Coordinates of C-alpha atoms in Angstrom, one line a residue:
M58 CA -15.1 1.1 -16.0
Y59 CA -14.7 1.4 -12.2
F60 CA -12.7 -2.0 -12.1
E61 CA -10.3 -0.6 -14.6
L62 CA -10.2 2.8 -12.7
G63 CA -9.1 0.7 -9.4
F64 CA -6.6 -1.2 -11.2
R65 CA -5.0 1.6 -12.8
H66 CA -5.0 3.6 -9.7
I67 CA -2.7 0.8 -7.8
A68 CA -0.6 0.0 -10.8
D69 CA -0.2 3.7 -12.1
L70 CA 3.5 4.7 -12.0
A71 CA 2.7 8.3 -11.7
G72 CA 1.0 7.6 -8.5
Y73 CA 3.7 5.4 -7.2
D74 CA 2.7 5.8 -3.5
H75 CA 0.5 2.7 -3.3
I76 CA 3.1 0.7 -5.3
L77 CA 5.8 1.7 -2.5
F78 CA 3.4 0.7 0.2
V79 CA 2.6 -2.8 -1.1
A80 CA 6.2 -3.4 -2.2
A81 CA 7.2 -2.3 1.5
L82 CA 4.9 -4.9 2.8
A83 CA 5.8 -7.7 0.4
I84 CA 9.6 -7.3 0.2
P85 CA 10.5 -9.3 3.5
F86 CA 8.5 -12.3 2.3
G87 CA 8.9 -15.4 0.1
V88 CA 6.9 -16.9 -2.4
G89 CA 5.9 -19.5 0.2
D90 CA 4.2 -16.8 2.1
W91 CA 1.7 -15.8 -0.5
R92 CA -1.5 -16.6 1.0
R93 CA -0.7 -14.8 4.4
L94 CA 0.7 -12.0 2.5
A95 CA -2.4 -11.7 0.4
F96 CA -4.4 -11.7 3.3
L97 CA -2.4 -8.8 4.6
V98 CA -2.8 -6.8 1.4
T99 CA -6.7 -7.4 1.6
A100 CA -6.7 -5.9 5.3
F101 CA -5.1 -2.8 3.5
T102 CA -7.7 -2.9 0.9
L103 CA -10.5 -3.5 3.5
G104 CA -9.4 0.0 5.3
H105 CA -9.1 1.6 1.9
S106 CA -12.4 0.6 0.9
L107 CA -14.0 1.7 4.0
T108 CA -12.8 5.2 3.8
L109 CA -13.4 5.3 0.3
A110 CA -16.9 4.5 1.0
L111 CA -17.4 7.0 4.0
A112 CA -15.7 9.8 2.1
T113 CA -17.8 9.4 -0.9
L114 CA -20.9 9.4 1.1
R115 CA -19.6 12.4 2.7
L116 CA -19.9 10.9 6.1
V117 CA -15.9 11.6 6.6
S118 CA -14.0 14.5 5.7
V119 CA -10.3 15.0 6.2
P120 CA -8.2 17.9 4.7
S121 CA -6.7 16.4 1.7
Q122 CA -3.3 18.2 2.3
L123 CA -3.0 16.4 5.7
V124 CA -4.0 12.9 4.1
E125 CA -1.5 13.3 1.2
T126 CA 1.3 13.9 3.7
L127 CA 0.4 11.1 5.8
I128 CA 0.6 8.7 3.1
P129 CA 4.3 8.7 2.8
V130 CA 4.5 8.7 6.5
T131 CA 2.7 5.0 6.2
I132 CA 5.2 4.0 3.5
L133 CA 8.1 5.3 5.4
F134 CA 6.6 3.5 8.8
T135 CA 6.1 0.2 6.9
A136 CA 10.0 0.3 5.4
L137 CA 11.5 1.2 8.7
D138 CA 9.5 -1.6 10.4
T139 CA 10.5 -4.1 8.0
Y140 CA 14.0 -3.0 8.0
T141 CA 14.4 -3.1 11.6
S142 CA 12.8 -6.4 11.9
A143 CA 15.1 -8.1 9.5
T144 CA 17.8 -9.9 11.6
P145 CA 20.3 -12.5 10.7
Q146 CA 18.2 -15.3 12.4
R147 CA 14.9 -14.1 10.5
P148 CA 15.6 -11.8 7.6
E149 CA 12.0 -11.9 6.7
N150 CA 9.2 -9.7 8.9
P151 CA 6.8 -12.0 10.5
I152 CA 2.9 -11.4 9.9
T153 CA 1.2 -10.8 13.2
L154 CA -2.2 -9.6 14.5
R155 CA -0.4 -6.0 14.9
S156 CA 0.7 -6.3 11.1
Y157 CA -3.0 -6.9 9.9
G158 CA -4.0 -4.0 12.3
V159 CA -1.4 -1.6 11.0
A160 CA -2.2 -2.5 7.2
L161 CA -6.1 -1.9 8.1
L162 CA -5.2 1.6 9.5
F163 CA -2.8 2.5 6.7
G164 CA -5.6 1.4 4.4
L165 CA -7.8 3.9 6.0
I166 CA -5.3 6.8 5.4
H167 CA -4.5 5.9 1.7
G168 CA -8.5 5.5 1.0
L169 CA -8.8 9.1 2.2
G170 CA -6.4 10.3 -0.4
L171 CA -8.4 9.2 -3.2
S172 CA -11.9 9.9 -1.9
T173 CA -12.3 13.3 -3.5
Y174 CA -11.3 12.2 -7.0
L175 CA -13.7 9.1 -6.6
R176 CA -16.4 11.4 -5.2
A177 CA -16.2 13.4 -8.4
L178 CA -16.4 10.3 -10.6
L179 CA -19.4 8.9 -8.7
G180 CA -21.5 12.0 -8.6
S181 CA -23.4 10.9 -11.6
E182 CA -24.0 7.5 -10.2
E183 CA -27.5 6.6 -8.9
S184 CA -26.0 3.8 -6.7
I185 CA -22.5 3.9 -5.6
A186 CA -22.2 0.6 -4.0
G187 CA -21.7 -1.4 -7.3
A188 CA -19.1 1.3 -8.5
L189 CA -17.1 1.2 -5.1
L190 CA -17.3 -2.7 -5.2
A191 CA -16.0 -2.7 -8.7
F192 CA -13.1 -0.2 -8.1
N193 CA -12.1 -1.9 -4.9
V194 CA -12.1 -5.3 -6.7
G195 CA -9.8 -3.7 -9.3
L196 CA -7.6 -2.3 -6.5
E197 CA -7.1 -5.6 -4.9
I198 CA -6.3 -7.2 -8.1
G199 CA -3.8 -4.5 -9.1
Q200 CA -2.2 -5.1 -5.5
L201 CA -1.8 -8.8 -6.0
V202 CA -0.2 -8.2 -9.2
I203 CA 2.3 -6.0 -7.4
L204 CA 2.8 -8.5 -4.9
S205 CA 3.3 -11.1 -7.4
I206 CA 6.0 -8.8 -9.1
V207 CA 7.9 -8.2 -5.8
L208 CA 7.8 -11.9 -4.8
A209 CA 9.1 -13.0 -8.2
V210 CA 11.9 -10.4 -8.0
G211 CA 12.8 -11.4 -4.5
A212 CA 12.8 -15.2 -5.5
A213 CA 14.9 -14.4 -8.5
L214 CA 17.5 -12.4 -6.7
V215 CA 17.5 -14.7 -3.2
P216 CA 20.0 -16.5 -2.8
A217 CA 21.3 -16.3 -6.3
I218 CA 22.8 -12.9 -6.1
L219 CA 21.8 -11.5 -2.6
Q220 CA 21.2 -13.1 0.9
R221 CA 17.7 -12.4 2.0
R222 CA 18.6 -10.2 4.7
R223 CA 20.5 -8.0 2.1
W224 CA 17.8 -8.1 -0.3
V225 CA 15.3 -7.0 2.5
Q226 CA 17.7 -4.2 3.8
L227 CA 18.5 -2.8 0.2
S228 CA 14.8 -3.1 -1.0
V229 CA 13.3 -1.4 2.0
G230 CA 16.3 1.1 1.9
V231 CA 15.0 2.2 -1.5
T232 CA 11.7 2.3 -0.9
G233 CA 11.9 4.1 2.4
G234 CA 14.1 6.6 0.4
F235 CA 11.4 7.4 -2.1
A236 CA 8.8 7.6 0.8
L237 CA 11.0 10.2 2.3
M238 CA 11.5 12.3 -1.0
L239 CA 7.6 12.1 -1.3
L240 CA 7.0 13.3 2.5
V241 CA 9.7 16.2 2.0
Q242 CA 7.8 17.2 -1.3
R243 CA 4.6 17.1 0.3
L244 CA 5.6 19.0 3.4
G245 CA 6.9 21.6 1.1
A246 CA 3.4 22.2 -0.2
W247 CA 2.4 23.3 3.3
S248 CA 4.3 26.4 2.7

């Protein structure tokens, strides 16, 4: 049950913020970067898992409105970072230690966004460790599926239709645009 919830959480088109984030991470990379990129996505999952566990155990509490506003900021930052890193000499964004740190940090923020919902689901569980593990494994599998789709689309379009640099700029532009709309929407909820 919790594995399926984790998978659906990441792959749900209605909650497209996670899809946007994983896409913004994956867009500048090619299929040959699969393994390194999977580790980058796993850093995000580790951060996500940590705050889910801490918040579910009621060890960390952050106002949900603040977290829901920060989530599109993380997507927008990732999209802008990817866009500005794409140059004619190196259209893809290299994975650095900073990249892993940012993915981990943003995973912490995204995990807080789901903690209230998951805490309500896990309230009746005697041991939340197994449920949290299953949920996060489902989340990770979902992210790897999204990662595969983004890499496959990129491989199909580059260089057959677009140059890699144009693919990166166009894709992260769209991703950043959706994140900006989401941010404006969530800022409007503060009124």
